[in-house]
Coordinates of C-alpha atoms and ligand atoms in Angstrom, one line a residue:
Chain L
X12 CA 0.1 0.0 0.1
X13 CA 2.8 2.3 0.8
X14 CA 4.4 1.4 -2.2
X15 CA 1.3 2.1 -4.3
X16 CA 1.1 5.6 -2.8
X17 CA 4.8 6.3 -3.6
X18 CA 4.1 5.1 -7.3
X19 CA 1.0 7.2 -7.5
X20 CA 2.8 10.2 -6.1
X21 CA 5.8 9.5 -8.6
X22 CA 3.3 9.3 -11.8
X23 CA 1.7 12.6 -10.6
X24 CA 5.0 14.2 -10.9
X25 CA 4.9 13.9 -14.5
X26 CA 1.2 15.1 -14.7
X27 CA 2.1 18.3 -12.6
X28 CA 5.5 18.9 -14.4
X29 CA 3.8 18.7 -17.8
X30 CA 1.0 21.2 -17.0
X31 CA 3.7 23.7 -15.5
X32 CA 5.6 23.3 -18.8
X33 CA 2.3 23.9 -20.6
X34 CA 1.8 27.2 -18.6
X35 CA 5.4 28.4 -19.3
X36 CA 5.4 27.6 -23.1
X37 CA 1.8 29.0 -23.4
X38 CA 3.0 31.2 -26.4
X39 CA 3.8 28.0 -28.2
X40 CA 0.6 26.2 -27.3
X41 CA -1.1 29.2 -28.8
X42 CA 0.4 28.9 -32.0
X43 CA -0.2 25.2 -32.0
X44 CA -3.8 25.8 -31.2
X45 CA -4.2 28.4 -34.0
X46 CA -2.6 26.0 -36.5
X47 CA -4.7 23.2 -35.6
X48 CA -7.7 25.2 -35.9
X49 CA -6.9 26.5 -39.2
X50 CA -6.0 23.2 -40.6
X51 CA -9.3 21.7 -39.0
X52 CA -11.3 24.4 -40.7
X53 CA -9.6 24.1 -44.2
X54 CA -10.1 20.3 -44.4
X55 CA -13.8 20.7 -43.3
X56 CA -14.4 23.2 -45.9
X57 CA -13.7 20.5 -48.5
X58 CA -17.2 19.1 -47.4
X59 CA -18.9 22.4 -47.9
X60 CA -17.2 23.0 -51.1
X61 CA -18.1 19.6 -52.7
X62 CA -21.1 20.8 -54.5
X63 CA -19.5 23.7 -56.1
X64 CA -16.5 21.5 -57.0
X65 CA -18.3 18.6 -58.6
X66 CA -21.5 20.5 -59.7
X67 CA -23.4 17.5 -58.5
X68 CA -26.0 17.7 -55.5
X69 CA -24.4 16.2 -52.4
X70 CA -25.4 16.1 -48.7
X71 CA -22.9 18.9 -47.6
X72 CA -24.0 18.6 -44.1
X73 CA -23.2 14.9 -43.7
X74 CA -20.0 15.3 -45.7
X75 CA -18.8 18.1 -43.2
X76 CA -19.5 16.1 -40.4
X77 CA -17.8 13.0 -41.8
X78 CA -14.6 15.1 -42.5
X79 CA -14.8 16.9 -39.2
X80 CA -14.9 13.4 -37.3
X81 CA -11.9 12.4 -39.4
X82 CA -9.9 15.4 -38.3
X83 CA -11.0 15.6 -34.6
X84 CA -10.3 12.1 -34.1
X85 CA -7.2 12.1 -35.9
X86 CA -6.2 15.3 -34.0
X87 CA -6.9 13.6 -30.7
X88 CA -5.1 10.4 -31.3
X89 CA -2.2 12.3 -32.8
X90 CA -1.9 14.5 -29.8
X91 CA -2.0 11.5 -27.3
X92 CA 0.6 9.8 -29.6
X93 CA 2.8 12.8 -29.7
X94 CA 2.9 13.6 -26.0
X95 CA 4.0 10.1 -25.2
X96 CA 6.3 9.5 -27.9
X97 CA 8.0 12.9 -27.5
X98 CA 8.6 12.4 -24.0
X99 CA 12.2 11.2 -24.3
X100 CA 13.0 13.7 -26.9
X101 CA 11.6 16.5 -24.8
X102 CA 13.8 15.7 -21.7
X103 CA 16.8 15.3 -23.8
X104 CA 16.4 18.6 -25.2
X105 CA 15.7 20.1 -21.6
X106 CA 18.8 18.1 -20.6
X107 CA 17.0 16.4 -17.8
X108 CA 16.9 12.9 -18.9
X109 CA 19.5 11.4 -16.6
X110 CA 17.9 12.7 -13.7
X111 CA 14.3 11.2 -14.7
X112 CA 16.2 7.9 -15.4
X113 CA 18.1 7.9 -12.1
X114 CA 15.0 8.3 -10.1
X115 CA 13.9 5.3 -8.2
X116 CA 10.5 4.7 -10.3
X117 CA 9.4 2.2 -12.7
X118 CA 8.9 3.1 -16.4
X119 CA 5.3 1.9 -15.9
X120 CA 4.9 4.5 -13.3
X121 CA 6.4 7.0 -15.5
X122 CA 4.3 6.1 -18.6
X123 CA 1.2 6.2 -16.5
X124 CA 2.0 9.8 -15.5
X125 CA 2.7 10.8 -19.1
X126 CA -0.5 9.0 -20.4
X127 CA -2.9 10.7 -17.8
X128 CA -1.3 14.0 -18.7
X129 CA -1.6 13.2 -22.6
X130 CA -5.2 12.2 -22.5
X131 CA -6.4 15.0 -20.4
X132 CA -4.3 17.7 -22.5
X133 CA -5.6 16.0 -25.8
X134 CA -9.2 16.1 -24.5
X135 CA -9.0 20.0 -23.6
X136 CA -7.2 20.5 -26.8
X137 CA -9.5 19.0 -29.1
X138 CA -12.6 20.4 -27.1
X139 CA -11.3 24.1 -27.8
X140 CA -10.9 23.2 -31.6
X141 CA -14.2 21.8 -31.8
X142 CA -15.8 24.9 -30.0
X143 CA -14.2 27.1 -32.5
X144 CA -15.0 25.1 -35.6
X145 CA -18.8 24.8 -34.5
X146 CA -18.9 28.7 -34.9
X147 CA -18.3 28.2 -38.5
X148 CA -20.4 25.2 -39.5
X149 CA -24.0 24.4 -38.6
X150 CA -23.6 21.0 -36.9
X151 CA -26.5 18.8 -36.9
X152 CA -25.8 16.4 -33.9
X153 CA -29.5 15.6 -33.1
X154 CA -28.8 12.1 -34.5
X155 CA -25.5 11.6 -32.6
X156 CA -24.8 9.1 -29.7
X157 CA -22.3 11.2 -28.0
X158 CA -21.8 9.2 -24.8
X159 CA -21.0 6.0 -27.4
X160 CA -18.6 8.4 -29.3
X161 CA -16.6 9.4 -26.1
X162 CA -16.3 5.8 -24.9
X163 CA -15.0 4.9 -28.6
X164 CA -12.5 7.5 -28.2
X165 CA -11.1 6.6 -24.8
X166 CA -10.8 2.9 -25.6
X167 CA -9.1 4.0 -28.9
X168 CA -6.5 6.0 -27.1
X169 CA -5.2 2.9 -25.3
X170 CA -3.5 1.4 -28.4
X171 CA -1.9 4.7 -29.4
X172 CA -0.7 4.9 -25.8
X173 CA 1.1 1.6 -26.5
X174 CA 2.2 2.9 -30.0
X175 CA 3.4 6.2 -28.5
X176 CA 5.5 4.2 -25.9
X177 CA 7.3 2.2 -28.7
X178 CA 7.8 5.4 -30.7
X179 CA 9.1 7.3 -27.7
X180 CA 12.3 4.8 -27.8
X181 CA 13.5 6.0 -31.1
X182 CA 15.0 9.3 -29.9
X183 CA 16.8 6.9 -27.2
X184 CA 18.3 4.8 -30.1
X185 CA 18.8 7.5 -32.6
X186 CA 19.6 10.7 -30.7
X187 CA 19.9 13.1 -33.8
X188 CA 16.9 12.0 -35.8
X189 CA 14.7 9.8 -33.7
X190 CA 12.2 12.5 -33.0
X191 CA 11.6 13.0 -36.7
X192 CA 10.9 9.3 -37.3
X193 CA 7.9 9.3 -35.2
X194 CA 6.3 11.5 -37.7
X195 CA 6.7 8.8 -40.3
X196 CA 4.9 6.5 -38.1
X197 CA 1.9 9.1 -37.8
X198 CA 2.0 9.8 -41.7
X199 CA 1.6 6.1 -42.4
X200 CA -1.2 5.6 -39.9
X201 CA -2.9 8.6 -41.6
X202 CA -2.9 7.3 -44.9
X203 CA -4.2 3.8 -44.0
X204 CA -6.6 4.4 -41.3
X205 CA -9.2 6.1 -43.4
X206 CA -9.2 9.3 -41.8
X207 CA -10.8 11.2 -44.5
X208 CA -12.1 8.4 -46.5
X209 CA -13.6 5.0 -46.2
X210 CA -10.8 2.5 -46.5
X211 CA -12.6 0.8 -49.5
X212 CA -11.1 3.4 -51.8
X213 CA -7.6 2.4 -50.9
X214 CA -5.7 -0.1 -53.1
X215 CA -6.7 -3.8 -52.5
X216 CA -3.3 -4.6 -51.0
X217 CA -3.4 -1.8 -48.6
X218 CA -6.9 -2.8 -47.1
X219 CA -5.6 -5.6 -44.9
X220 CA -3.0 -2.9 -43.4
X221 CA -6.1 -0.6 -42.7
X222 CA -7.5 -3.4 -40.6
X223 CA -4.3 -3.4 -38.4
X224 CA -4.6 0.1 -37.4
X225 CA -6.4 0.8 -34.4
X226 CA -7.5 4.2 -35.8
X227 CA -9.6 2.5 -38.5
X228 CA -11.9 0.9 -35.9
X229 CA -12.2 4.1 -33.9
X230 CA -13.1 6.2 -36.7
X231 CA -15.7 3.6 -38.0
X232 CA -17.3 3.6 -34.3
X233 CA -17.2 7.3 -34.2
X234 CA -18.9 7.7 -37.6
X235 CA -21.5 5.0 -36.5
X236 CA -22.5 7.0 -33.3
X237 CA -22.3 10.5 -34.6
X238 CA -23.5 10.2 -38.1
X239 CA -26.1 7.3 -37.6
X240 CA -26.8 7.4 -34.0
X241 CA -25.7 3.9 -33.4
X242 CA -26.5 2.8 -29.8
X243 CA -23.6 2.2 -27.5
X244 CA -24.3 -1.6 -27.1
X245 CA -23.9 -2.0 -30.9
X246 CA -20.2 -0.5 -30.7
X247 CA -18.9 -4.0 -29.5
X248 CA -17.5 -4.8 -33.2
X249 CA -15.4 -1.9 -33.0
X250 CA -14.4 -2.1 -29.2
X251 CA -13.3 -5.3 -28.9
X252 CA -10.4 -5.1 -31.5
X253 CA -9.4 -1.9 -29.8
X254 CA -9.4 -3.5 -26.3
X255 CA -7.2 -6.4 -27.6
X256 CA -4.9 -3.8 -29.4
X257 CA -4.6 -1.9 -26.3
X258 CA -4.1 -4.8 -23.9
X259 CA -1.4 -6.1 -26.2
X260 CA 0.2 -2.7 -27.4
X261 CA 0.8 -1.2 -23.8
X262 CA 2.9 -4.1 -22.5
X263 CA 4.6 -4.4 -26.0
X264 CA 5.5 -0.8 -25.6
X265 CA 6.9 -1.1 -22.2
X266 CA 8.9 -4.0 -23.2
X267 CA 10.3 -2.4 -26.2
X268 CA 11.1 0.6 -24.2
X269 CA 13.1 -1.6 -21.7
X270 CA 15.2 -3.0 -24.4
X271 CA 15.7 0.3 -25.7
X272 CA 16.7 1.9 -22.3
X273 CA 19.3 -1.1 -21.9
X274 CA 20.6 -0.5 -25.3
X275 CA 21.0 3.2 -24.5
X276 CA 22.9 2.2 -21.3
X277 CA 25.2 -0.1 -22.8
X278 CA 26.2 2.1 -25.7
X279 CA 26.0 5.6 -23.8
X280 CA 23.2 7.0 -25.9
X281 CA 21.5 8.6 -22.9
X282 CA 23.8 11.4 -22.8
X283 CA 27.3 12.0 -23.8
X284 CA 28.8 15.2 -22.6
X285 CA 30.1 16.0 -19.0
Chain H
X17 CA 36.1 10.2 11.7
X18 CA 34.5 7.6 9.5
X19 CA 33.1 4.2 10.2
X20 CA 35.8 1.9 8.9
X21 CA 33.5 -1.3 9.2
X22 CA 30.9 -0.5 6.7
X23 CA 31.7 -0.5 2.8
X24 CA 29.5 2.2 1.1
X25 CA 30.7 1.5 -2.4
X26 CA 32.6 -1.4 -3.9
X27 CA 33.9 -1.2 -7.5
X28 CA 35.7 -4.2 -8.8
X29 CA 37.4 -4.7 -12.1
X30 CA 35.0 -2.4 -14.0
X31 CA 35.4 -1.9 -17.6
X32 CA 33.6 0.4 -20.1
X33 CA 34.2 1.1 -23.6
X34 CA 32.1 3.0 -26.2
X35 CA 32.4 2.4 -29.8
X36 CA 32.5 5.8 -31.7
X37 CA 31.1 6.1 -35.2
X38 CA 33.5 8.4 -37.3
X39 CA 30.9 10.4 -39.2
X40 CA 28.0 8.9 -40.8
X41 CA 28.1 5.7 -42.8
X42 CA 25.6 3.3 -43.9
X43 CA 25.5 0.3 -41.6
X44 CA 26.4 -2.3 -44.4
X45 CA 29.5 -0.3 -45.4
X46 CA 30.7 -0.1 -42.0
X47 CA 32.3 -3.5 -41.8
X48 CA 35.9 -3.7 -41.5
X49 CA 37.2 -0.3 -41.9
X50 CA 38.1 2.0 -39.4
X51 CA 34.9 3.8 -39.2
X52 CA 34.2 2.3 -35.7
X53 CA 36.8 2.7 -33.0
X54 CA 36.3 1.4 -29.6
X55 CA 37.4 3.8 -27.0
X56 CA 38.2 2.2 -23.4
X57 CA 36.7 4.8 -21.1
X58 CA 37.2 2.9 -17.8
X59 CA 39.8 0.0 -17.8
X60 CA 39.7 -2.5 -15.0
X61 CA 39.0 -0.2 -12.2
X62 CA 38.7 -1.3 -8.5
X63 CA 38.3 0.6 -5.5
X64 CA 36.2 0.6 -2.2
X65 CA 34.7 3.5 -0.3
X66 CA 33.9 3.3 3.3
X67 CA 30.8 4.9 4.8
X68 CA 31.3 8.4 5.8
X69 CA 34.4 8.7 3.4
X70 CA 34.7 11.6 0.9
X71 CA 36.5 9.9 -1.8
X72 CA 38.2 12.0 -4.5
X73 CA 38.6 11.0 -8.2
X74 CA 41.1 13.3 -10.1
X75 CA 42.3 12.9 -13.7
X76 CA 42.7 14.6 -17.0
X77 CA 39.9 15.5 -19.3
X78 CA 38.6 12.4 -21.0
X79 CA 40.2 10.1 -18.2
X80 CA 36.8 8.5 -17.5
X81 CA 35.6 10.2 -14.4
X82 CA 32.1 10.9 -15.5
X83 CA 31.9 7.4 -17.3
X84 CA 32.7 5.8 -13.8
X85 CA 30.2 8.2 -11.9
X86 CA 27.6 7.1 -14.5
X87 CA 28.2 3.6 -14.2
X88 CA 27.7 3.8 -10.4
X89 CA 24.5 6.0 -10.9
X90 CA 22.9 3.2 -13.2
X91 CA 23.0 5.4 -16.3
X92 CA 25.7 3.3 -17.9
X93 CA 25.8 -0.4 -18.0
X94 CA 29.6 -1.6 -17.2
X95 CA 30.8 -4.2 -19.9
X96 CA 32.7 -6.1 -17.1
X97 CA 33.0 -6.0 -13.4
X98 CA 30.8 -5.1 -10.5
X99 CA 29.6 -2.4 -8.7
X100 CA 27.9 -2.7 -5.1
X101 CA 26.4 0.1 -3.3
X102 CA 25.8 -0.7 0.5
X103 CA 25.3 -4.3 -0.5
X104 CA 23.3 -3.8 -3.6
X105 CA 24.5 -4.9 -6.9
X106 CA 23.9 -1.9 -9.3
X107 CA 23.0 -4.1 -12.2
X108 CA 20.8 -6.7 -10.5
X109 CA 19.0 -4.4 -7.8
X110 CA 18.9 -1.2 -9.9
X111 CA 15.8 0.2 -8.0
X112 CA 17.2 -0.4 -4.6
X113 CA 20.6 1.4 -5.5
X114 CA 18.6 4.2 -7.1
X115 CA 16.9 4.8 -3.7
X116 CA 20.2 5.3 -2.1
X117 CA 21.9 7.7 -4.2
X118 CA 21.9 10.8 -6.2
X119 CA 24.3 12.8 -8.3
X120 CA 25.3 16.4 -9.0
X121 CA 26.8 16.8 -12.7
X122 CA 28.8 19.6 -14.3
X123 CA 25.8 20.8 -16.1
X124 CA 22.8 21.8 -13.8
X125 CA 20.2 20.0 -16.1
X126 CA 16.9 21.5 -15.2
X127 CA 13.7 22.4 -17.0
X128 CA 14.6 25.8 -18.0
X129 CA 11.5 27.5 -17.9
X130 CA 10.3 26.0 -14.6
X131 CA 11.4 27.7 -11.3
X132 CA 13.5 25.8 -8.7
X133 CA 10.7 25.1 -6.5
X134 CA 8.7 23.4 -9.2
X135 CA 11.8 21.7 -10.5
X136 CA 12.8 20.3 -7.1
X137 CA 9.1 19.5 -6.3
X138 CA 9.1 17.2 -9.5
X139 CA 12.4 15.7 -8.1
X140 CA 11.0 15.1 -4.7
X141 CA 7.7 13.5 -6.2
X142 CA 9.8 11.1 -8.2
X143 CA 11.4 10.0 -4.9
X144 CA 8.0 9.4 -3.5
X145 CA 8.2 12.4 -1.0
X146 CA 5.1 14.2 0.2
X147 CA 4.6 17.6 -1.5
X148 CA 3.8 19.7 1.5
X149 CA 6.7 18.7 3.6
X150 CA 9.0 18.8 0.4
X151 CA 8.0 22.5 -0.2
X152 CA 9.4 23.3 3.5
X153 CA 12.4 21.2 3.0
X154 CA 13.2 22.9 -0.5
X155 CA 13.0 26.4 0.9
X156 CA 15.2 25.5 3.9
X157 CA 17.8 23.9 1.7
X158 CA 17.9 26.6 -0.9
X159 CA 18.2 29.1 1.9
X160 CA 21.0 27.2 3.5
X161 CA 22.8 27.2 0.1
X162 CA 22.2 31.1 0.1
X163 CA 19.7 31.3 -2.8
X164 CA 17.4 34.3 -2.2
X165 CA 13.8 33.8 -1.5
X166 CA 12.5 35.5 -4.6
X167 CA 14.8 33.4 -6.9
X168 CA 13.0 30.2 -5.8
X169 CA 10.0 31.2 -7.7
X170 CA 12.0 32.5 -11.0
X171 CA 12.6 30.6 -14.1
X172 CA 16.0 28.7 -14.0
X173 CA 17.0 30.0 -17.3
X174 CA 17.2 33.6 -15.6
X175 CA 19.8 32.2 -13.0
X176 CA 23.6 32.4 -13.1
X177 CA 25.6 29.1 -13.3
X178 CA 26.5 29.4 -9.7
X179 CA 22.9 29.6 -8.6
X180 CA 21.8 26.7 -10.8
X181 CA 24.6 24.6 -9.5
X182 CA 23.4 25.3 -6.0
X183 CA 20.0 24.4 -7.0
X184 CA 21.4 21.1 -8.5
X185 CA 23.0 20.3 -5.1
X186 CA 19.7 21.0 -3.3
X187 CA 18.0 18.4 -5.5
X188 CA 20.6 15.8 -4.7
X189 CA 20.4 16.5 -1.1
X190 CA 16.9 16.9 -0.8
X191 CA 16.2 13.0 -1.4
X192 CA 18.7 12.1 1.5
X193 CA 21.0 9.9 -0.4
X194 CA 23.5 7.8 1.6
X195 CA 25.8 8.0 -1.3
X196 CA 26.1 11.1 -3.1
X197 CA 27.8 11.5 -6.4
X198 CA 29.4 15.0 -7.2
X199 CA 30.8 15.0 -10.5
X200 CA 32.6 18.4 -10.6
X201 CA 30.1 20.3 -8.5
X202 CA 32.4 23.4 -8.5
X203 CA 33.7 23.6 -11.9
X204 CA 32.9 27.1 -13.3
X205 CA 31.9 28.7 -10.0
X206 CA 33.4 32.0 -8.6
X207 CA 35.6 31.7 -5.5
X208 CA 33.0 32.7 -3.0
X209 CA 30.4 30.2 -4.7
X210 CA 33.0 27.7 -4.6
X211 CA 33.6 27.9 -0.9
X212 CA 30.0 27.8 0.0
X213 CA 29.6 24.4 -1.8
X214 CA 32.6 23.2 -0.4
X215 CA 31.3 24.0 3.0
X216 CA 28.2 22.3 2.4
X217 CA 30.0 19.4 1.4
X218 CA 31.7 19.4 4.6
X219 CA 28.7 19.8 6.4
X220 CA 27.0 16.9 4.6
X221 CA 30.0 14.7 5.6
X222 CA 30.0 15.8 9.3
X223 CA 26.5 15.9 10.2
X224 CA 24.5 14.0 7.7
X225 CA 26.1 10.5 7.3
X226 CA 26.6 10.9 3.7
X227 CA 29.3 9.1 1.7
X228 CA 30.7 11.2 -1.0
X229 CA 32.3 10.3 -4.3
X230 CA 33.7 13.7 -5.6
X231 CA 35.3 14.3 -8.9
X232 CA 37.2 17.7 -9.5
X233 CA 39.8 19.6 -11.3
X234 CA 40.7 21.7 -8.4
X235 CA 43.4 20.1 -6.5
X236 CA 43.2 22.2 -3.6
X237 CA 39.5 21.3 -3.2
X238 CA 40.5 17.5 -3.4
X239 CA 43.2 18.0 -0.9
X240 CA 40.9 19.7 1.8
X241 CA 37.9 17.6 1.3
X242 CA 38.8 14.2 0.5
X243 CA 40.0 11.5 2.9
X244 CA 41.3 9.5 -0.1
X245 CA 42.0 10.3 -3.7
X246 CA 42.3 8.1 -6.8
X247 CA 43.9 9.5 -9.7
X248 CA 42.7 8.4 -12.9
X249 CA 44.5 8.4 -16.3
X250 CA 43.2 7.0 -19.7
X251 CA 40.6 5.1 -17.6
X252 CA 43.0 3.4 -15.3
X253 CA 43.8 4.1 -11.7
X254 CA 47.5 5.2 -11.6
X255 CA 47.5 6.1 -7.7
X256 CA 45.1 5.7 -4.8
X257 CA 46.1 7.0 -1.4
X258 CA 45.2 9.9 1.1
X259 CA 46.2 13.2 -0.2
X260 CA 49.3 13.1 2.2
X261 CA 50.2 9.7 1.3
X262 CA 50.0 10.7 -2.6
X263 CA 52.2 13.7 -1.9
X264 CA 54.7 11.5 0.0
X265 CA 55.1 9.4 -3.1
X266 CA 56.0 11.9 -5.3
X267 CA 58.3 13.3 -2.4
X268 CA 60.3 15.5 -4.9
X269 CA 60.1 18.9 -3.4
X270 CA 62.3 21.3 -5.5
X271 CA 62.3 24.2 -3.1
X272 CA 58.6 24.3 -2.6
X273 CA 56.2 21.9 -0.5
X274 CA 54.7 19.2 -2.6
X275 CA 51.1 19.7 -3.6
X276 CA 48.5 17.5 -5.0
X277 CA 49.1 19.4 -8.4
X278 CA 52.6 18.1 -8.6
X279 CA 51.3 14.5 -7.9
X280 CA 48.8 15.0 -10.7
X281 CA 51.4 16.4 -13.0
X282 CA 53.8 13.6 -12.2
X283 CA 51.3 11.0 -12.5
X284 CA 49.2 11.8 -15.5
X285 CA 52.1 13.1 -17.6
X286 CA 52.7 10.1 -19.8
X287 CA 50.3 11.1 -22.5
X288 CA 52.1 14.5 -22.9
X289 CA 55.5 12.8 -23.1
X290 CA 54.3 10.2 -25.8
X291 CA 52.8 12.9 -28.0
X292 CA 56.2 14.9 -27.6
X293 CA 58.1 11.7 -28.6
X294 CA 55.9 10.9 -31.6
X295 CA 56.2 14.6 -32.8
Ligands
LIG307 N1 28.3 8.3 -24.1 C1 29.6 8.3 -24.7 N2 29.6 8.1 -25.9 C2 30.9 7.8 -26.6 N3 31.9 7.9 -26.0 C3 31.9 8.6 -24.7 C4 30.7 8.7 -23.9 N4 30.9 9.1 -22.8 C5 32.3 9.3 -22.4 N5 33.1 8.8 -23.6 C6 34.4 8.8 -23.9 O1 34.9 8.2 -22.8 C7 36.2 8.8 -22.6 C8 35.9 9.4 -21.1 O2 34.8 10.3 -20.9 P1 34.5 11.0 -19.6 O3 33.5 11.8 -19.9 O4 34.2 10.0 -18.7 O5 35.7 11.7 -19.1 P2 36.1 12.8 -17.9 O6 37.2 12.2 -16.9 O7 34.7 12.9 -17.1 O8 36.6 14.0 -18.5 P3 36.2 15.7 -18.0 O9 37.3 16.0 -17.1 O10 36.5 16.3 -19.4 O11 34.9 15.7 -17.5 C9 36.3 10.0 -23.6 O12 37.2 9.4 -24.5 C10 35.0 10.4 -23.9 O13 35.1 10.8 -25.4
LIG308 MG1 33.6 14.6 -16.7

């Protein structure tokens, strides 16, 4: 019990520290928020412009909502992923990495703290974007099952947490370029997960890959709940692959991280000067 | 003075080498050329430090002092040999060792935008300390180290190196380590700050039952603070004795009293001679 309290306290160290950092780098947060709003709007306007582009009558409202779900879900998952995958790169940059690694805490505790922060932060961030975007478009959500949508999102973030942990090890292995490599991972997921289109339009060989991406299931589930008002109980087909992916991805992430950490400590990649 | 019976740190036959890549090369082209050259940073080093002792490590730049400190601090895995901290093996009982140690490095290493209070509170939480208590202790330690109250709530990046170094020492001391690793804690400090830090080290040794491993380039500091000193050269221990013992070894006083600096020059000069011969 005493041990558990220690570990929770230690997890909280990361939550508090990260919110302090957000506060101190608020200028940067603002820039990032403005960028995210602009890019969300520009994608959503594709839906509004479809009739003008094709000259064919389409259900613009449906299309707008379709694209908006894509950008918002993607944004949410990407922020969770980024916050976790950048934790090493960030501490390297701040030069605190040796002190965090020297502390008597398990990596699990550290990841827990980072994850709690990542999910809370991402929820706030995407809620703000959604609030602003709602001023630009008339969103008809009468049909939507929002509770189901929220459940989908939370279950979906589990596997992205695992992926984030795996990706966070890259800057440990490749001090110079590791952080950029995580962008490649993201880009591939963006392509195959049907963020802005149904995966059926992808080439046949890519479609099995789409089924490997947890984001595909999150997006399908979200669209079912928000566009078609699917009841929460009917979400099981989307939920169980996500739960399995999450339950597998998190321990694998921690395991890969352990290997990466050992490698870094063996080869002196944690830090070299001094 | 110190309890001779208990061994705080036992380093036996530790070797650590690094493979350095010379520039960027494709992995499959690296084979059998001189692109990767191993550097032996620590070469079969053994010594023990007794509880309550201040143990100094001197050596030229690149002689392996920081590498050794990192091996003890669980930040590097030795290739060979064993390190035992108060009965706990660094490799097998990493967590137990981590609870007993802390370290101060040459660079202060803080979140630059956060204040000393925020940085230290983060550190305290990582060691499972309770926040309310920690805040009081942080204020007390920083005050003891001579940091002004208003500086405690200013971002680290606005502080001088000396002030940052004091916060670094506070971070290490806050967790009450029984083995404290000080890697050049006074390098780059002005004479007054240096004195203050040295006085604090003395206080730790005398009143807080801390065992201290200290690396430094300041020979006087080593002479006055350390019970025993090891001199490291190219990863090997070339001498290990009390400061007085080391001076007696050299014992060649041409006019002036022998200092640790003379010892250092005498024992680590090989490299210089060799380079001169080669030229
Ligand atoms: N992480 C690392 N990767 C590669 N080589 C390293 C690494 N750390 C140290 N070295 C090499 O090991 C040798 C010993 O370095 P170390 O930093 O331990 O010396 P030092 O005695 O602390 O020097 P200084 O007095 O300059 O601090 C040097 O040749 C250094 O280049
Ligand atoms: Mg050094």
